[in-house]
XYZ file of C-alpha atoms in Angstrom:
415
model
C -22.774 -3.394 0.038
C -25.434 -6.081 0.411
C -28.001 -5.547 -2.361
C -30.716 -7.510 -0.557
C -30.312 -5.311 2.526
C -30.525 -2.136 0.430
C -33.684 -3.470 -1.208
C -35.239 -4.171 2.216
C -34.450 -0.668 3.428
C -35.820 0.952 0.251
C -39.053 -1.041 0.527
C -39.490 0.008 4.134
C -38.676 3.618 3.291
C -41.388 3.676 0.620
C -43.894 1.951 2.913
C -43.505 4.447 5.751
C -45.341 7.103 3.728
C -48.346 4.776 3.479
C -48.344 3.663 7.108
C -48.123 7.204 8.471
C -51.393 8.093 6.714
C -53.451 5.167 8.063
C -56.342 6.126 10.311
C -56.501 4.950 13.892
C -59.484 2.740 13.046
C -57.641 1.000 10.212
C -54.601 0.399 12.410
C -56.729 -0.968 15.236
C -58.572 -3.424 12.984
C -55.235 -4.629 11.632
C -53.890 -5.166 15.150
C -56.991 -7.195 15.993
C -56.383 -9.367 12.935
C -52.712 -9.827 13.839
C -53.645 -10.986 17.359
C -56.137 -13.482 15.911
C -53.611 -14.830 13.418
C -50.940 -15.311 16.077
C -53.262 -17.458 18.194
C -54.713 -19.343 15.212
C -51.220 -20.150 13.899
C -49.659 -20.930 17.281
C -48.852 -24.525 16.278
C -46.887 -23.249 13.275
C -45.029 -20.742 15.463
C -44.294 -23.315 18.188
C -42.926 -25.799 15.637
C -40.488 -23.142 14.441
C -39.628 -22.224 18.030
C -38.843 -25.886 18.818
C -36.171 -25.888 16.121
C -34.521 -22.893 17.799
C -34.864 -24.420 21.276
C -33.354 -27.745 20.228
C -30.342 -25.949 18.764
C -29.994 -23.752 21.860
C -30.031 -26.720 24.249
C -27.587 -28.601 22.033
C -25.220 -25.610 22.207
C -25.500 -25.482 26.026
C -27.204 -22.089 26.180
C -27.592 -20.477 29.612
C -30.951 -21.604 31.121
C -32.020 -18.002 31.610
C -31.490 -17.307 27.920
C -33.292 -20.520 26.983
C -36.250 -19.212 28.983
C -36.146 -15.957 26.997
C -36.187 -17.960 23.779
C -39.006 -20.289 24.795
C -42.528 -19.822 23.463
C -45.601 -21.677 24.711
C -49.261 -21.421 23.786
C -49.760 -19.395 26.949
C -46.920 -17.011 26.039
C -48.262 -16.606 22.510
C -51.647 -15.815 24.015
C -49.911 -13.223 26.201
C -48.232 -11.716 23.132
C -51.613 -11.459 21.406
C -53.126 -9.845 24.505
C -50.294 -7.313 24.480
C -51.121 -6.425 20.887
C -54.767 -5.930 21.808
C -53.723 -3.685 24.679
C -51.761 -1.546 22.220
C -54.867 -1.439 20.035
C -56.812 0.064 22.955
C -54.250 2.806 23.577
C -54.788 6.323 22.312
C -53.191 6.938 18.946
C -50.398 9.486 19.471
C -50.153 10.526 15.810
C -51.507 14.014 15.225
C -51.609 14.965 18.912
C -51.466 18.733 19.307
C -48.521 19.546 21.560
C -48.603 23.334 21.289
C -50.652 26.006 19.532
C -49.857 29.723 19.629
C -49.427 32.916 17.648
C -45.882 34.269 17.589
C -45.062 37.967 17.945
C -44.486 38.109 14.172
C -48.078 37.002 13.538
C -47.327 33.442 12.456
C -49.799 30.807 13.642
C -47.701 27.923 14.929
C -48.794 24.425 15.842
C -46.587 21.626 17.145
C -47.950 18.144 16.365
C -46.816 14.591 17.040
C -45.725 12.597 13.962
C -44.280 9.115 13.334
C -40.523 8.595 13.301
C -40.696 6.911 9.883
C -38.619 3.752 9.544
C -37.506 2.219 12.823
C -34.831 -0.470 12.851
C -34.602 -2.847 15.794
C -31.649 -5.152 16.436
C -32.336 -7.709 19.130
C -31.282 -11.090 20.468
C -33.060 -14.309 21.444
C -36.485 -13.018 22.504
C -38.989 -13.846 19.753
C -41.790 -12.006 21.582
C -39.945 -8.789 20.664
C -40.882 -9.423 17.030
C -44.592 -9.054 17.726
C -44.215 -6.366 20.398
C -42.058 -4.248 18.110
C -44.535 -4.504 15.277
C -47.538 -3.557 17.420
C -45.937 -0.428 18.840
C -44.255 0.797 15.668
C -47.382 0.176 13.596
C -49.804 1.863 16.018
C -47.478 4.876 16.160
C -47.500 5.102 12.348
C -44.062 3.673 11.579
C -42.626 0.957 9.370
C -40.208 -1.423 11.098
C -37.176 -3.425 10.000
C -36.215 -6.196 12.413
C -32.830 -7.875 12.784
C -33.117 -10.668 15.316
C -30.375 -12.975 16.547
C -29.507 -16.284 14.926
C -30.696 -18.178 18.034
C -34.314 -17.218 17.339
C -34.275 -16.998 13.543
C -36.908 -19.675 12.898
C -39.246 -18.294 15.564
C -38.849 -14.756 14.216
C -39.553 -15.877 10.655
C -42.744 -17.639 11.723
C -44.033 -14.676 13.721
C -43.149 -12.187 10.975
C -44.779 -14.328 8.284
C -47.927 -14.555 10.407
C -48.075 -10.791 10.891
C -47.510 -10.164 7.184
C -50.356 -12.568 6.328
C -52.661 -10.659 8.663
C -51.689 -7.320 7.111
C -52.281 -8.690 3.627
C -55.752 -9.820 4.694
C -56.395 -6.204 5.772
C -55.072 -4.842 2.449
C -52.230 -3.071 4.254
C -48.685 -3.230 2.834
C -46.927 -6.275 4.258
C -43.691 -4.315 4.285
C -44.921 -2.471 7.363
C -42.794 -5.208 8.961
C -39.704 -6.734 7.347
C -37.366 -9.226 8.965
C -33.741 -9.323 7.852
C -33.371 -13.089 7.617
C -29.612 -13.176 7.101
C -27.707 -14.205 10.251
C -24.422 -12.847 8.883
C -22.886 -10.373 11.340
C -21.578 -8.331 8.426
C -25.163 -7.681 7.358
C -25.901 -6.399 10.865
C -22.900 -4.078 10.645
C -24.080 -2.769 7.271
C -27.625 -2.290 8.585
C -26.256 0.114 11.207
C -25.044 2.358 8.360
C -28.391 2.663 6.532
C -28.994 6.239 7.630
C -30.347 7.147 4.191
C -33.384 4.924 4.774
C -33.725 4.301 8.518
C -34.760 7.111 10.882
C -34.098 5.464 14.249
C -32.243 2.376 15.469
C -33.030 0.592 18.736
C -30.805 -2.210 20.084
C -32.400 -4.635 22.513
C -30.248 -7.303 24.107
C -27.052 -7.854 26.048
C -24.315 -5.366 26.838
C -22.172 -6.447 23.887
C -24.922 -5.902 21.330
C -25.924 -2.534 22.749
C -22.326 -1.318 22.886
C -21.725 -2.432 19.294
C -24.760 -0.544 18.007
C -24.039 2.616 19.989
C -20.406 2.685 18.847
C -20.926 1.743 15.180
C -24.285 3.070 14.038
C -24.565 6.148 11.835
C -28.331 6.058 12.457
C -29.606 7.874 15.590
C -29.828 5.324 18.427
C -32.006 4.981 21.519
C -29.962 2.919 23.940
C -31.856 0.208 25.788
C -29.565 -0.833 28.578
C -28.764 -3.982 30.451
C -30.259 -4.428 33.898
C -27.930 -4.675 36.871
C -30.868 -3.918 39.174
C -30.482 -3.402 42.932
C -32.753 -3.630 45.944
C -31.692 -1.751 49.090
C -33.174 -3.115 52.327
C -33.182 -0.245 54.800
C -33.101 -0.846 58.559
C -36.766 0.168 58.872
C -38.064 -2.224 56.194
C -40.676 -4.878 56.958
C -38.270 -7.821 56.751
C -40.871 -10.507 56.068
C -42.254 -8.554 53.135
C -38.699 -7.738 52.033
C -37.947 -11.452 51.595
C -41.033 -11.877 49.422
C -40.072 -8.912 47.232
C -36.485 -10.120 46.766
C -37.588 -13.654 45.879
C -40.015 -12.230 43.334
C -37.458 -9.824 41.862
C -34.731 -12.469 41.611
C -36.513 -15.700 40.753
C -39.840 -15.050 39.009
C -37.938 -14.906 35.706
C -34.167 -14.875 35.955
C -33.350 -14.102 32.330
C -34.952 -10.667 32.122
C -33.449 -7.194 32.364
C -35.609 -6.125 35.321
C -34.652 -9.047 37.573
C -32.772 -8.101 40.754
C -29.071 -8.935 40.451
C -27.660 -7.239 43.557
C -28.799 -6.614 47.132
C -27.719 -3.800 49.407
C -28.406 -4.470 53.090
C -28.308 -2.003 55.998
C -25.740 -3.263 58.482
C -28.099 -2.811 61.440
C -30.374 -5.615 60.195
C -27.812 -7.993 58.719
C -27.701 -10.336 61.746
C -31.470 -10.758 61.796
C -32.242 -10.540 58.103
C -29.470 -12.338 56.232
C -30.046 -15.860 57.673
C -33.759 -15.701 56.850
C -33.098 -14.305 53.385
C -30.351 -16.834 52.661
C -32.685 -19.711 53.537
C -35.361 -18.393 51.178
C -32.872 -17.816 48.355
C -31.330 -21.280 48.725
C -34.775 -22.849 48.551
C -34.931 -21.266 45.086
C -31.376 -22.511 44.262
C -29.938 -18.990 44.199
C -26.171 -18.751 44.687
C -25.162 -15.890 47.015
C -21.975 -13.885 46.572
C -21.418 -11.600 49.538
C -18.994 -9.036 50.889
C -16.940 -9.627 54.060
C -19.711 -8.528 56.443
C -22.189 -10.818 54.713
C -19.800 -13.784 54.980
C -19.561 -13.244 58.727
C -23.296 -13.965 59.019
C -24.049 -16.566 56.335
C -22.150 -19.077 54.259
C -21.637 -17.697 50.767
C -19.084 -17.117 48.006
C -16.761 -14.094 48.141
C -18.169 -11.234 46.059
C -15.648 -9.540 43.775
C -15.693 -6.049 42.302
C -16.885 -7.639 39.063
C -19.820 -9.302 40.847
C -21.250 -5.981 41.966
C -21.373 -4.800 38.350
C -22.681 -7.993 36.736
C -26.057 -8.665 35.158
C -26.101 -12.414 35.825
C -29.340 -13.428 34.081
C -29.118 -16.581 36.196
C -29.680 -17.802 39.759
C -26.859 -15.744 41.271
C -27.122 -12.623 43.433
C -24.520 -10.339 45.017
C -24.873 -8.826 48.494
C -23.297 -5.626 49.849
C -23.734 -4.264 53.387
C -23.788 -0.508 54.021
C -23.970 1.812 57.022
C -26.764 4.114 55.785
C -28.903 5.189 52.842
C -26.240 7.602 51.573
C -23.720 4.774 51.304
C -26.362 2.646 49.574
C -27.002 5.379 47.011
C -23.278 5.796 46.408
C -22.785 2.055 45.882
C -25.778 1.683 43.575
C -24.868 4.713 41.455
C -21.362 3.277 41.044
C -22.567 -0.043 39.660
C -25.983 0.787 38.189
C -26.821 0.322 34.533
C -29.447 3.072 35.059
C -32.332 0.632 34.624
C -34.365 -0.099 37.799
C -33.457 0.322 41.474
C -35.601 -0.164 44.592
C -35.577 0.765 48.273
C -37.531 -1.137 50.936
C -38.126 1.238 53.837
C -40.611 2.761 56.251
C -38.509 5.917 56.671
C -39.830 8.908 54.696
C -36.542 10.805 54.746
C -34.607 7.801 53.413
C -37.277 7.204 50.787
C -36.970 10.759 49.483
C -33.171 10.615 49.529
C -33.250 7.427 47.475
C -35.805 8.700 44.967
C -33.847 11.896 44.368
C -30.347 10.434 44.588
C -30.541 7.330 42.381
C -29.643 7.831 38.717
C -31.895 5.308 36.981
C -34.823 5.275 34.573
C -37.101 3.671 37.181
C -36.729 4.122 40.940
C -39.047 2.170 43.237
C -40.167 2.309 46.849
C -41.311 -0.940 48.505
C -41.710 -2.743 45.202
C -40.091 -5.416 43.082
C -37.998 -4.229 40.145
C -39.924 -6.714 37.982
C -42.593 -4.069 37.398
C -40.391 -2.180 34.918
C -42.356 -3.259 31.905
C -44.541 -1.521 29.351
C -47.403 -3.918 30.094
C -47.264 -3.196 33.837
C -46.980 0.561 33.243
C -50.172 0.546 31.177
C -48.325 1.132 27.893
C -49.278 -2.196 26.335
C -46.271 -4.009 24.904
C -42.970 -2.160 25.027
C -40.165 -1.678 22.542
C -37.566 -1.787 25.312
C -36.377 -0.023 28.453
C -34.415 3.090 27.596
C -31.585 3.801 30.042
C -30.446 6.988 28.339
C -31.748 10.500 28.982
C -32.397 11.905 25.512
C -35.949 11.805 24.100
C -37.065 8.578 25.827
C -36.347 7.016 29.228
C -37.749 3.896 30.892
C -40.368 1.656 29.211
C -40.812 2.900 25.661
C -44.403 2.962 24.446
C -46.165 4.690 21.571
C -45.212 8.294 22.273
C -41.537 7.401 22.539
C -41.690 6.139 18.934
C -42.820 9.483 17.575
C -41.257 12.844 16.884
C -42.987 16.144 16.166
C -43.073 18.853 13.581
C -44.154 22.479 13.468
C -47.012 23.562 11.223
C -46.767 27.275 10.484
C -49.428 29.407 8.802
C -48.756 32.956 7.667
C -50.532 35.596 5.606
C -48.105 35.700 2.710
C -45.619 36.622 5.399
C -42.056 37.801 4.798
C -39.381 38.339 7.394
C -38.399 41.945 7.946
């Protein structure tokens, strides 16, 4: 067993008992200092990020993934703003969830408490380092981060900056610890640290998430990949539909809430597909369509695999359907339970879609790109949970807490 890893986990375990006792005011002042430090040290962070970017480009990394890896002064400013938004959120720790007297006379309170030590395993998105700290810290937790090798220099720089800010606030720096080893064996061993780590959250591609879910002995919240669909119903405003699809597909292609697959009502395919195809091609999007789509526009044959693929690039699949029920059936077959949208003016179809789609976030007349903690008013997010236990959708502060019962008796014994 890796002694350095055990030492990291023990340090975090000891620190959690300090962090959970910090007042909201102390936590908020620390978050302010962290945001200031990130902006003040942006040149240091960007220099480290450039090392990662140069290596990524040299390796021929997918452009969408390069975009995820890239930091700029503007993006660092956005990260700092996200931290300040978390600072402004209500502290969930200590929230009274229930308060009653049981039939046996016991006074019972149910209160929200921190998870403890949260481990996060993620890939090449260095902004996750700061986001994860802000949310875990505000919710009273210590965090251990295991980022991917592609972003190791960026993650080190951001973590070092946060630790400097905490030290300046006389708060234990071990509120955040980065596992700097890029050895996959260390990652595998980290998944077994149940003695020290209370919760493990994977954030990345399908392979990473599957590996954590299948191998971890620590309880896991699964943050899923995003094979997100938009269904264009026959009653949709087609001009506005084009704008939504372009936004959902091309605003940022390497993110989990980008649209990867379109479902088109067959009654509008003749009118809609040529206009849509023109707009997509202007954005250099490759279209992969079913037989009915190919009869209307020039495109590549869509395979079964295409309909289930999260491309994270300028590719989109297209499926035509006869009605909303067929659309729901198709989407539920290929969904990753992340974000799905219907564009419609029909109330009955809207309600069918909202009730019938099995996903964390279901939209009406909106881009899937809104699935984001920032957009939902949660500040930064720890990830998008696609499971159904405890947390689902964008995970903010409350999703990083548990609860406990506080029971008061009168020297009570059970009869």
